[in-house]
CSV table of C-alpha atoms and ligand atoms in Angstrom, one decimal:
chain,number,residue,atom,x,y,z
A,1329,MET,CA,-11.9,-19.1,31.3
A,1330,LYS,CA,-10.8,-21.5,34.0
A,1331,LYS,CA,-11.8,-20.2,37.4
A,1332,ILE,CA,-9.0,-19.0,39.7
A,1333,GLU,CA,-8.2,-21.6,42.4
A,1334,MET,CA,-7.7,-20.6,46.0
A,1335,LYS,CA,-5.7,-22.4,48.7
A,1336,THR,CA,-6.7,-21.0,52.0
A,1337,PRO,CA,-10.3,-20.0,52.7
A,1338,LEU,CA,-11.2,-16.4,53.3
A,1339,VAL,CA,-13.2,-15.7,56.5
A,1340,GLU,CA,-16.5,-14.4,55.1
A,1341,MET,CA,-18.7,-12.4,57.6
A,1342,ASP,CA,-22.2,-11.7,56.2
A,1343,GLY,CA,-24.2,-8.8,57.6
A,1344,ASP,CA,-27.4,-6.8,57.5
A,1345,GLU,CA,-29.9,-4.8,55.4
A,1346,MET,CA,-28.9,-3.1,52.2
A,1347,THR,CA,-25.3,-4.1,52.4
A,1348,ARG,CA,-26.4,-7.8,52.8
A,1349,ILE,CA,-28.3,-7.5,49.5
A,1350,LEU,CA,-25.2,-5.9,47.8
A,1351,TRP,CA,-23.0,-8.6,49.3
A,1352,GLY,CA,-25.0,-11.3,47.5
A,1353,MET,CA,-25.0,-9.4,44.2
A,1354,ILE,CA,-21.3,-8.7,44.4
A,1355,LYS,CA,-20.5,-12.4,44.9
A,1356,ASP,CA,-22.9,-13.5,42.2
A,1357,LYS,CA,-21.8,-11.0,39.5
A,1358,LEU,CA,-18.2,-10.2,40.3
A,1359,ILE,CA,-16.6,-13.0,42.2
A,1360,LEU,CA,-18.2,-16.4,41.7
A,1361,PRO,CA,-18.1,-16.4,37.8
A,1362,PHE,CA,-14.3,-16.0,38.0
A,1363,VAL,CA,-13.0,-17.4,41.2
A,1364,GLU,CA,-13.4,-20.9,42.7
A,1365,LEU,CA,-14.2,-19.1,45.9
A,1366,LYS,CA,-13.2,-20.8,49.1
A,1367,THR,CA,-14.7,-19.1,52.2
A,1368,GLU,CA,-15.5,-20.1,55.8
A,1369,TYR,CA,-18.9,-18.4,56.1
A,1370,TYR,CA,-20.1,-16.7,59.3
A,1371,ASP,CA,-23.6,-15.1,59.3
A,1372,LEU,CA,-23.2,-11.9,61.4
A,1373,GLY,CA,-26.7,-10.8,60.5
A,1374,LEU,CA,-28.4,-9.4,63.6
A,1375,LEU,CA,-30.9,-12.3,64.1
A,1376,HIS,CA,-28.2,-15.0,63.7
A,1377,ARG,CA,-26.0,-13.1,66.2
A,1378,ASN,CA,-29.0,-13.2,68.5
A,1379,GLU,CA,-29.7,-16.9,68.0
A,1380,THR,CA,-26.1,-17.7,68.8
A,1381,GLU,CA,-25.9,-15.3,71.7
A,1382,ASP,CA,-23.3,-13.4,69.7
A,1383,ASN,CA,-21.0,-16.5,69.7
A,1384,VAL,CA,-20.9,-16.3,65.9
A,1385,THR,CA,-19.0,-13.0,66.1
A,1386,VAL,CA,-16.4,-14.5,68.4
A,1387,GLU,CA,-16.0,-17.5,66.2
A,1388,ALA,CA,-15.6,-15.3,63.1
A,1389,ALA,CA,-12.9,-13.3,64.9
A,1390,ASN,CA,-11.1,-16.4,66.0
A,1391,ALA,CA,-11.3,-17.8,62.4
A,1392,THR,CA,-9.6,-14.6,61.3
A,1393,LYS,CA,-6.9,-15.2,63.8
A,1394,LYS,CA,-6.5,-18.7,62.4
A,1395,TYR,CA,-6.6,-18.0,58.6
A,1396,GLY,CA,-5.3,-14.4,58.6
A,1397,VAL,CA,-7.7,-12.7,56.2
A,1398,ALA,CA,-11.4,-11.8,56.5
A,1399,VAL,CA,-14.0,-9.8,54.5
A,1400,LYS,CA,-16.9,-8.4,56.5
A,1401,CYS,CA,-20.3,-6.9,55.4
A,1402,ALA,CA,-21.7,-4.0,57.4
A,1403,THR,CA,-23.8,-5.0,60.4
A,1404,ILE,CA,-26.4,-3.5,62.7
A,1405,THR,CA,-25.2,-2.4,66.1
A,1406,PRO,CA,-28.5,-2.6,68.1
A,1407,ASN,CA,-29.7,0.4,70.0
A,1408,LYS,CA,-33.0,1.2,71.7
A,1409,GLN,CA,-34.8,1.7,68.4
A,1410,ARG,CA,-33.5,-1.6,67.0
A,1411,MET,CA,-34.7,-3.4,70.1
A,1412,GLU,CA,-38.2,-2.2,69.2
A,1413,GLU,CA,-37.8,-3.0,65.6
A,1414,TYR,CA,-36.6,-6.6,66.4
A,1415,PRO,CA,-38.6,-7.7,69.4
A,1416,GLU,CA,-37.0,-11.2,69.3
A,1417,LEU,CA,-33.6,-9.7,70.5
A,1418,THR,CA,-32.7,-11.1,73.9
A,1419,GLN,CA,-30.0,-8.5,74.5
A,1420,MET,CA,-28.7,-5.2,73.1
A,1421,TRP,CA,-25.8,-7.0,71.5
A,1422,LYS,CA,-22.5,-5.2,71.4
A,1423,SER,CA,-21.0,-3.8,68.2
A,1424,PRO,CA,-19.6,-6.7,66.2
A,1425,ASN,CA,-16.7,-4.5,65.0
A,1426,GLY,CA,-15.9,-3.7,68.6
A,1427,THR,CA,-15.9,-7.4,69.5
A,1428,ILE,CA,-13.7,-8.3,66.5
A,1429,ARG,CA,-11.3,-5.5,67.1
A,1430,ALA,CA,-10.8,-6.5,70.8
A,1431,ILE,CA,-10.2,-10.1,69.9
A,1432,LEU,CA,-7.7,-9.2,67.2
A,1433,ASP,CA,-6.2,-6.3,69.2
A,1434,GLY,CA,-6.4,-4.5,65.9
A,1435,THR,CA,-6.1,-1.0,64.5
A,1436,VAL,CA,-8.6,0.3,61.9
A,1437,PHE,CA,-7.1,2.0,58.7
A,1438,ARG,CA,-9.6,4.0,56.6
A,1439,THR,CA,-8.7,4.9,53.0
A,1440,PRO,CA,-10.9,6.8,50.5
A,1441,ILE,CA,-11.3,5.4,46.9
A,1442,CYS,CA,-10.4,8.3,44.7
A,1443,ILE,CA,-11.8,8.8,41.2
A,1444,ASP,CA,-11.3,11.4,38.5
A,1445,SER,CA,-14.8,12.7,38.4
A,1446,VAL,CA,-15.0,13.4,42.2
A,1447,LYS,CA,-12.2,15.8,43.2
A,1448,PRO,CA,-11.2,16.2,46.8
A,1449,VAL,CA,-12.1,19.6,48.4
A,1450,VAL,CA,-8.4,20.1,49.1
A,1451,LYS,CA,-7.2,20.6,45.5
A,1452,ASN,CA,-3.6,19.6,46.0
A,1453,TRP,CA,-4.5,16.1,47.3
A,1454,GLN,CA,-3.6,13.8,44.5
A,1455,ALA,CA,-3.5,10.5,46.4
A,1456,PRO,CA,-5.6,9.0,49.2
A,1457,ILE,CA,-4.7,9.7,52.8
A,1458,THR,CA,-5.2,6.8,55.1
A,1459,ILE,CA,-6.1,7.5,58.7
A,1460,ALA,CA,-5.1,5.0,61.5
A,1461,ARG,CA,-7.1,5.6,64.7
A,1462,HIS,CA,-6.0,4.2,68.0
A,1463,ALA,CA,-9.1,2.6,69.3
A,1464,TYR,CA,-8.4,2.2,73.0
A,1465,GLY,CA,-8.6,4.5,76.0
A,1466,ASP,CA,-8.0,8.3,76.5
A,1467,VAL,CA,-11.2,10.3,76.7
A,1468,TYR,CA,-13.2,7.2,75.5
A,1469,LYS,CA,-12.5,5.4,78.8
A,1470,ALA,CA,-12.2,8.4,81.0
A,1471,VAL,CA,-14.0,9.0,84.3
A,1472,GLU,CA,-15.4,12.4,85.0
A,1473,MET,CA,-16.5,14.5,87.9
A,1474,HIS,CA,-18.3,17.8,88.5
A,1475,THR,CA,-17.6,19.4,91.9
A,1476,ALA,CA,-19.4,22.3,93.5
A,1477,VAL,CA,-17.2,23.5,96.3
A,1478,PRO,CA,-13.6,24.8,96.7
A,1479,GLY,CA,-11.0,22.0,97.2
A,1480,GLU,CA,-8.3,19.9,95.7
A,1481,ALA,CA,-8.3,16.8,93.4
A,1482,LYS,CA,-5.5,14.3,93.6
A,1483,LEU,CA,-4.6,11.5,91.3
A,1484,VAL,CA,-3.7,8.4,93.3
A,1485,PHE,CA,-2.3,5.2,91.8
A,1486,THR,CA,-2.2,2.1,94.0
A,1487,GLY,CA,0.1,-0.7,92.7
A,1488,ASP,CA,-0.8,-4.3,93.3
A,1489,ASP,CA,2.6,-4.5,94.9
A,1490,GLY,CA,1.5,-2.0,97.5
A,1491,THR,CA,3.3,1.0,96.1
A,1492,GLU,CA,1.4,4.2,95.9
A,1493,GLU,CA,1.9,7.4,93.8
A,1494,THR,CA,0.0,10.6,94.3
A,1495,VAL,CA,-0.1,13.9,92.4
A,1496,SER,CA,-2.2,16.9,93.0
A,1497,VAL,CA,-4.3,17.7,89.9
A,1498,GLN,CA,-5.4,21.1,91.0
A,1499,ARG,CA,-6.6,23.2,94.0
A,1500,VAL,CA,-9.7,25.1,92.9
A,1501,ASP,CA,-11.6,28.0,94.6
A,1502,GLY,CA,-15.1,27.1,93.2
A,1503,PRO,CA,-17.1,24.7,91.1
A,1504,ALA,CA,-14.9,22.7,88.7
A,1505,VAL,CA,-14.9,19.8,86.2
A,1506,TRP,CA,-12.4,16.9,86.3
A,1507,GLN,CA,-11.4,14.0,84.1
A,1508,GLY,CA,-9.2,11.0,84.7
A,1509,SER,CA,-8.0,9.2,81.5
A,1510,HIS,CA,-5.5,6.5,80.9
A,1511,ASN,CA,-4.0,4.3,78.3
A,1512,LYS,CA,-2.1,1.0,78.4
A,1513,GLU,CA,1.4,0.6,77.1
A,1514,SER,CA,0.4,-2.8,75.6
A,1515,SER,CA,-2.3,-1.1,73.6
A,1516,ILE,CA,-0.1,1.7,72.4
A,1517,ARG,CA,2.5,-0.9,71.4
A,1518,SER,CA,0.0,-2.9,69.4
A,1519,PHE,CA,-1.2,0.2,67.7
A,1520,ALA,CA,2.4,1.2,66.8
A,1521,LYS,CA,3.1,-2.3,65.4
A,1522,ALA,CA,0.0,-2.4,63.3
A,1523,CYS,CA,0.8,1.0,61.9
A,1524,PHE,CA,4.4,0.1,60.9
A,1525,GLN,CA,3.2,-3.2,59.5
A,1526,TYR,CA,0.5,-1.5,57.4
A,1527,ALA,CA,2.9,1.2,56.1
A,1528,ILE,CA,5.2,-1.6,54.8
A,1529,ASP,CA,2.1,-3.3,53.2
A,1530,LEU,CA,1.1,-0.1,51.4
A,1531,LYS,CA,4.7,1.0,50.8
A,1532,GLN,CA,3.8,4.4,52.1
A,1533,ASP,CA,5.2,6.9,54.7
A,1534,LEU,CA,3.8,6.8,58.2
A,1535,TRP,CA,3.1,10.0,60.1
A,1536,PHE,CA,2.3,10.0,63.8
A,1537,SER,CA,1.2,13.0,65.7
A,1538,THR,CA,0.5,13.9,69.4
A,1539,LYS,CA,0.9,16.9,71.6
A,1540,ASP,CA,3.9,15.8,73.6
A,1541,THR,CA,5.1,19.4,74.1
A,1542,ILE,CA,2.1,19.9,76.4
A,1543,SER,CA,1.4,16.4,77.5
A,1544,LYS,CA,5.0,15.5,78.3
A,1545,VAL,CA,4.4,12.2,80.2
A,1546,TYR,CA,1.2,10.9,78.6
A,1547,ASP,CA,1.8,11.8,74.9
A,1548,GLY,CA,5.5,11.6,75.5
A,1549,ARG,CA,5.0,7.9,76.2
A,1550,PHE,CA,3.1,7.4,73.0
A,1551,LYS,CA,6.0,9.1,71.1
A,1552,ALA,CA,8.6,7.0,72.9
A,1553,ILE,CA,6.8,3.7,72.3
A,1554,PHE,CA,6.5,4.4,68.6
A,1555,GLU,CA,10.2,5.2,68.5
A,1556,GLU,CA,11.0,2.0,70.3
A,1557,GLU,CA,8.8,-0.2,68.2
A,1558,PHE,CA,10.1,1.4,65.0
A,1559,GLU,CA,13.5,-0.2,65.5
A,1560,ALA,CA,12.2,-3.6,64.5
A,1561,TYR,CA,10.8,-2.1,61.2
A,1562,ARG,CA,13.6,0.4,60.4
A,1563,ALA,CA,15.5,-1.8,58.0
A,1564,LYS,CA,12.4,-2.7,56.1
A,1565,PHE,CA,11.4,1.0,55.8
A,1566,GLU,CA,14.9,1.8,54.5
A,1567,GLU,CA,14.7,-1.0,52.0
A,1568,LEU,CA,11.3,0.2,50.7
A,1569,GLY,CA,12.4,3.9,50.7
A,1570,ILE,CA,9.6,4.9,53.1
A,1571,GLU,CA,9.8,7.1,56.1
A,1572,TYR,CA,8.5,7.2,59.7
A,1573,PHE,CA,7.8,10.8,60.6
A,1574,TYR,CA,6.7,12.2,64.0
A,1575,THR,CA,5.4,15.7,64.4
A,1576,LEU,CA,3.0,17.7,66.7
A,1577,ILE,CA,-0.7,17.3,65.9
A,1578,ASP,CA,-1.1,21.0,65.0
A,1579,ASP,CA,1.9,20.9,62.6
A,1580,ALA,CA,0.5,17.6,61.2
A,1581,VAL,CA,-2.8,19.2,60.4
A,1582,ALA,CA,-1.1,22.0,58.5
A,1583,ARG,CA,1.1,19.6,56.6
A,1584,VAL,CA,-1.7,17.3,55.7
A,1585,ILE,CA,-3.7,20.1,54.1
A,1586,ARG,CA,-0.6,21.2,52.1
A,1587,SER,CA,0.4,17.7,51.2
A,1588,LYS,CA,-0.2,15.7,48.0
A,1589,GLY,CA,-1.6,12.8,50.0
A,1590,GLY,CA,-0.4,9.2,49.6
A,1591,PHE,CA,0.6,8.4,53.2
A,1592,ILE,CA,-0.8,7.0,56.4
A,1593,TRP,CA,-1.6,9.3,59.3
A,1594,ALA,CA,-1.6,7.6,62.7
A,1595,CYS,CA,-3.7,9.4,65.3
A,1596,LYS,CA,-4.6,9.0,68.9
A,1597,ASN,CA,-8.1,8.0,69.7
A,1598,TYR,CA,-9.8,11.4,69.8
A,1599,ASP,CA,-7.6,12.9,67.0
A,1600,GLY,CA,-8.5,10.0,64.8
A,1601,ASP,CA,-12.2,10.3,65.5
A,1602,VAL,CA,-12.2,13.9,64.4
A,1603,MET,CA,-9.6,13.8,61.7
A,1604,SER,CA,-11.1,10.7,59.9
A,1605,ASP,CA,-14.4,12.6,59.5
A,1606,MET,CA,-12.6,15.6,58.2
A,1607,VAL,CA,-10.4,13.7,55.8
A,1608,SER,CA,-13.2,11.5,54.5
A,1609,THR,CA,-15.6,14.4,53.9
A,1610,ALA,CA,-12.9,16.3,52.1
A,1611,PHE,CA,-12.2,13.3,49.9
A,1612,GLY,CA,-15.9,13.0,48.9
A,1613,SER,CA,-18.2,10.3,50.2
A,1614,LEU,CA,-18.6,7.8,53.0
A,1615,ALA,CA,-19.8,5.4,50.3
A,1616,MET,CA,-16.3,5.5,48.9
A,1617,MET,CA,-14.4,4.8,52.1
A,1618,THR,CA,-12.7,1.5,52.7
A,1619,SER,CA,-11.6,0.2,56.1
A,1620,VAL,CA,-9.3,-2.6,57.1
A,1621,LEU,CA,-8.6,-3.9,60.6
A,1622,VAL,CA,-4.9,-4.9,61.0
A,1623,SER,CA,-3.6,-6.8,64.0
A,1624,PRO,CA,-0.1,-6.3,65.3
A,1625,ASP,CA,0.8,-9.9,64.2
A,1626,GLY,CA,-0.5,-9.2,60.7
A,1627,LYS,CA,-4.1,-10.5,60.4
A,1628,TYR,CA,-6.5,-8.5,58.2
A,1629,GLU,CA,-10.2,-7.9,58.1
A,1630,TYR,CA,-11.5,-5.8,55.2
A,1631,GLU,CA,-14.8,-3.9,55.1
A,1632,ALA,CA,-16.6,-0.8,54.0
A,1633,ALA,CA,-16.5,2.1,56.4
A,1634,HIS,CA,-20.2,2.9,56.0
A,1635,GLY,CA,-23.1,1.2,57.7
A,1636,THR,CA,-26.0,-1.0,56.4
A,1637,VAL,CA,-27.6,1.9,54.6
A,1638,THR,CA,-31.0,1.3,56.3
A,1639,ARG,CA,-32.9,4.0,54.5
A,1640,HIS,CA,-32.2,2.4,51.1
A,1641,TYR,CA,-33.1,-1.1,52.5
A,1642,TYR,CA,-36.5,0.1,53.4
A,1643,LYS,CA,-37.0,1.4,49.9
A,1644,TYR,CA,-35.7,-1.9,48.6
A,1645,LEU,CA,-38.2,-3.9,50.8
A,1646,LYS,CA,-41.1,-1.8,49.3
A,1647,GLY,CA,-39.9,-2.9,45.8
A,1648,GLU,CA,-38.5,0.6,45.0
A,1649,GLU,CA,-35.4,0.9,42.9
A,1650,THR,CA,-32.3,1.7,44.9
A,1651,SER,CA,-29.0,3.2,43.8
A,1652,THR,CA,-26.8,2.2,46.7
A,1653,ASN,CA,-23.1,2.5,46.0
A,1654,PRO,CA,-21.3,-0.9,46.3
A,1655,MET,CA,-17.8,0.5,45.7
A,1656,ALA,CA,-16.5,0.2,49.3
A,1657,THR,CA,-17.9,-3.3,49.7
A,1658,ILE,CA,-16.4,-4.4,46.3
A,1659,PHE,CA,-13.0,-3.0,47.5
A,1660,ALA,CA,-13.4,-5.0,50.7
A,1661,TRP,CA,-13.6,-8.1,48.6
A,1662,SER,CA,-10.8,-7.1,46.3
A,1663,GLY,CA,-8.6,-6.1,49.2
A,1664,ALA,CA,-9.2,-9.5,50.9
A,1665,LEU,CA,-8.7,-11.5,47.8
A,1666,ARG,CA,-5.4,-9.6,47.0
A,1667,LYS,CA,-4.1,-10.2,50.5
A,1668,ARG,CA,-5.0,-13.9,50.3
A,1669,GLY,CA,-3.3,-14.1,46.9
A,1670,GLU,CA,-0.1,-12.4,48.3
A,1671,LEU,CA,0.0,-14.7,51.4
A,1672,ASP,CA,-0.6,-17.9,49.4
A,1673,GLY,CA,1.6,-16.9,46.4
A,1674,ILE,CA,-1.3,-17.0,43.9
A,1675,CYS,CA,-0.5,-14.3,41.3
A,1676,GLU,CA,-3.8,-14.9,39.4
A,1677,LEU,CA,-5.7,-13.9,42.5
A,1678,VAL,CA,-3.7,-10.7,43.0
A,1679,ASP,CA,-4.1,-9.9,39.3
A,1680,PHE,CA,-7.9,-10.6,39.6
A,1681,ALA,CA,-8.2,-8.1,42.5
A,1682,ASP,CA,-6.3,-5.5,40.4
A,1683,LYS,CA,-8.5,-6.1,37.4
A,1684,LEU,CA,-11.7,-6.0,39.5
A,1685,GLU,CA,-10.7,-2.6,40.9
A,1686,ASN,CA,-9.7,-1.3,37.5
A,1687,ALA,CA,-13.1,-2.4,36.0
A,1688,CYS,CA,-14.7,-0.3,38.8
A,1689,PHE,CA,-12.6,2.8,37.9
A,1690,ASP,CA,-13.2,2.4,34.2
A,1691,THR,CA,-17.0,2.2,34.8
A,1692,LEU,CA,-16.9,5.3,37.0
A,1693,ASN,CA,-14.6,7.2,34.7
A,1694,SER,CA,-17.0,6.6,31.8
A,1695,GLY,CA,-19.7,8.2,33.8
A,1696,TYR,CA,-21.7,5.2,35.0
A,1697,MET,CA,-22.3,5.9,38.7
A,1698,THR,CA,-24.7,5.4,41.5
A,1699,LYS,CA,-26.8,8.5,42.4
A,1700,ASP,CA,-24.8,9.5,45.5
A,1701,LEU,CA,-21.8,10.1,43.1
A,1702,THR,CA,-23.7,11.9,40.4
A,1703,LEU,CA,-24.4,14.6,43.0
A,1704,LEU,CA,-20.7,15.0,43.7
A,1705,ALA,CA,-19.3,14.7,40.2
A,1706,GLU,CA,-17.3,17.6,38.8
A,1707,PRO,CA,-19.2,20.0,36.6
A,1708,GLY,CA,-18.8,18.9,33.0
A,1709,THR,CA,-18.6,15.2,33.8
A,1710,GLU,CA,-20.8,13.1,31.6
A,1711,VAL,CA,-22.9,11.2,34.1
A,1712,HIS,CA,-25.2,8.2,33.5
A,1713,PRO,CA,-27.0,7.5,36.8
A,1714,VAL,CA,-27.6,3.7,37.3
A,1715,ASN,CA,-29.0,1.5,40.0
A,1716,SER,CA,-26.9,-0.9,42.0
A,1717,GLY,CA,-27.6,-3.9,39.8
A,1718,GLU,CA,-26.9,-2.1,36.5
A,1719,PHE,CA,-23.7,-0.6,38.0
A,1720,LEU,CA,-22.5,-4.1,38.9
A,1721,ASP,CA,-23.4,-5.5,35.5
A,1722,ILE,CA,-21.4,-2.9,33.7
A,1723,ILE,CA,-18.4,-3.6,36.0
A,1724,ALA,CA,-18.8,-7.3,35.4
A,1725,GLY,CA,-18.8,-6.7,31.6
A,1726,ARG,CA,-15.6,-4.8,31.8
A,1727,LEU,CA,-14.0,-7.3,34.2
A,1728,ARG,CA,-14.9,-10.2,31.8
A,1729,GLU,CA,-13.2,-8.3,29.0
A,1730,SER,CA,-10.0,-7.6,30.8
A,1731,LEU,CA,-9.8,-11.2,32.0
A,1732,GLY,CA,-10.4,-12.4,28.5
A,1733,ALA,CA,-13.2,-14.5,29.9
B,2273,LIG,P1,-25.0,4.4,57.0
B,2273,LIG,O1,-25.5,3.0,56.8
B,2273,LIG,O2,-23.6,4.5,56.7
B,2273,LIG,O3,-25.8,5.4,56.1
B,2273,LIG,C1,-26.0,6.7,56.3
B,2273,LIG,C2,-26.4,7.4,55.0
B,2273,LIG,O4,-25.2,7.6,54.2
B,2273,LIG,C3,-27.3,6.7,54.1
B,2273,LIG,O5,-28.7,6.8,54.5
B,2273,LIG,C4,-27.0,7.2,52.7
B,2273,LIG,O6,-27.5,8.5,52.6
B,2273,LIG,C5,-25.5,7.4,52.9
B,2273,LIG,N1,-24.7,6.2,52.5
B,2273,LIG,C6,-23.9,5.4,53.3
B,2273,LIG,N2,-23.4,4.4,52.5
B,2273,LIG,C7,-23.9,4.6,51.3
B,2273,LIG,C8,-23.7,3.8,50.1
B,2273,LIG,N3,-23.0,2.7,50.0
B,2273,LIG,N4,-24.4,4.2,48.9
B,2273,LIG,C9,-25.1,5.3,49.0
B,2273,LIG,N5,-25.3,6.1,50.1
B,2273,LIG,C10,-24.7,5.7,51.2
B,2273,LIG,O7,-25.2,4.8,58.5
B,2273,LIG,P2,-26.5,4.8,59.4
B,2273,LIG,O8,-27.8,4.9,58.6
B,2273,LIG,O9,-26.2,5.7,60.5
B,2273,LIG,O10,-26.4,3.3,60.0
B,2273,LIG,C11,-27.2,2.2,59.6
B,2273,LIG,C12,-26.8,1.0,60.4
B,2273,LIG,O11,-25.5,0.7,60.1
B,2273,LIG,C13,-26.9,1.1,61.9
B,2273,LIG,O12,-27.6,0.1,62.4
B,2273,LIG,C14,-25.5,1.1,62.4
B,2273,LIG,O13,-25.4,0.4,63.6
B,2273,LIG,C15,-24.8,0.3,61.3
B,2273,LIG,N6,-23.4,0.6,61.1
B,2273,LIG,C16,-22.5,-0.4,60.8
B,2273,LIG,C17,-21.2,-0.2,60.6
B,2273,LIG,C18,-20.3,-1.3,60.3
B,2273,LIG,O14,-20.7,-2.5,60.3
B,2273,LIG,N7,-19.0,-1.1,60.0
B,2273,LIG,C19,-20.7,1.1,60.5
B,2273,LIG,C20,-21.6,2.2,60.7
B,2273,LIG,C21,-22.9,1.9,61.0
B,2273,LIG,P3,-28.9,8.8,51.9
B,2273,LIG,O15,-29.9,8.1,52.7
B,2273,LIG,O16,-29.0,10.3,52.0
B,2273,LIG,O17,-28.9,8.3,50.5
B,2274,LIG,MG1,-16.8,10.1,65.0
């Protein structure tokens, strides 16, 4: 078979620990034999971020802006314990995902990979539910206060033009707790655009929920901005036969549970934090959750939702066999290659991405799975537990067959 040619490079962001090991294996076994892979490579491994004073992360994000499509391996976000583990670190570098998200002004969409042998806890869910979480502001950027005596709190806004607006929060007769939170219209607008854009990409309905009956101004503004931004996408939605649907968060929760799945649910920051854990757990496993960062102007960064799987990495370093699930990382590659194919008009690349994903599904459906999935498999499923390398080899065999290579 002649390898599939690419036009524009993918932005490739390598990462850390077990997922870095999987990264190399996936490329060697599933991509390089079939695709004349063109990438612009950025090493976001922790030590290289440290050597470049984290400039490599910024460069990788800017390259994503330039080329439009990136694929990223999971990376370590250093904390106190990591500072001890890696004494050469000159700073507790910020989360690369946070840096990239800020530069792209993007929204993260998380989608479970559904397979026959692992059924969602919610039995009427037949198709994946994608959660879009707004990643700026609200309680995550709030200021808080605990007061001890009776009194009154006021919210004061001082405009740069000298105007001032004041509202009384509450008068209290004893100790109290207080919180001041905000959001920016520009951020809400970017969030809305990314959601509408992604709904068009997936050809799926978009749901958005807030609590605007109670929070009439704050959540009311979210609702209004979504309605305003929708106007630019309305015709495309109608053409595709998809719907934008707004409802209250409590109504949304009830409808989601009763639904068949197969839509995107846009959530405010806190709702998205909570609901994405609920939805992903109900679908099965973090190892089967994909993630894509979409910017309002249509740039895409694909990755797995899980981390670097540290515990497996330390077993691997000791020479022990590991059965780490590479599915989400494979789907990051297939997602990125498919998008590159669509943007560059390379049908073979789109077809390759489909066949790669189908080879994964065939492998899992015939019972070959990593150990995390064997524990979740429906009773009666014939399971053959395999290690990561064996799993990738079986997928590669099936892929080769379906490509006629
Ligand atoms: P994690 O890497 O997601 O792993 C937590 C546990 O989940 C693992 O120990 C494993 O359970 C299971 N697991 C996750 N992915 C799996 C897979 N592909 N196959 C099999 N089992 C899997 O989270 P963490 O251990 O909390 O974080 C490790 C590092 O990842 C941290 O340094 C963190 O900063 C980083 N992180 C990065 C990203 C990102 O780059 N997007 C996201 C989250 C975390 P068992 O051990 O029980 O098998
Ligand atoms: Mg959370």
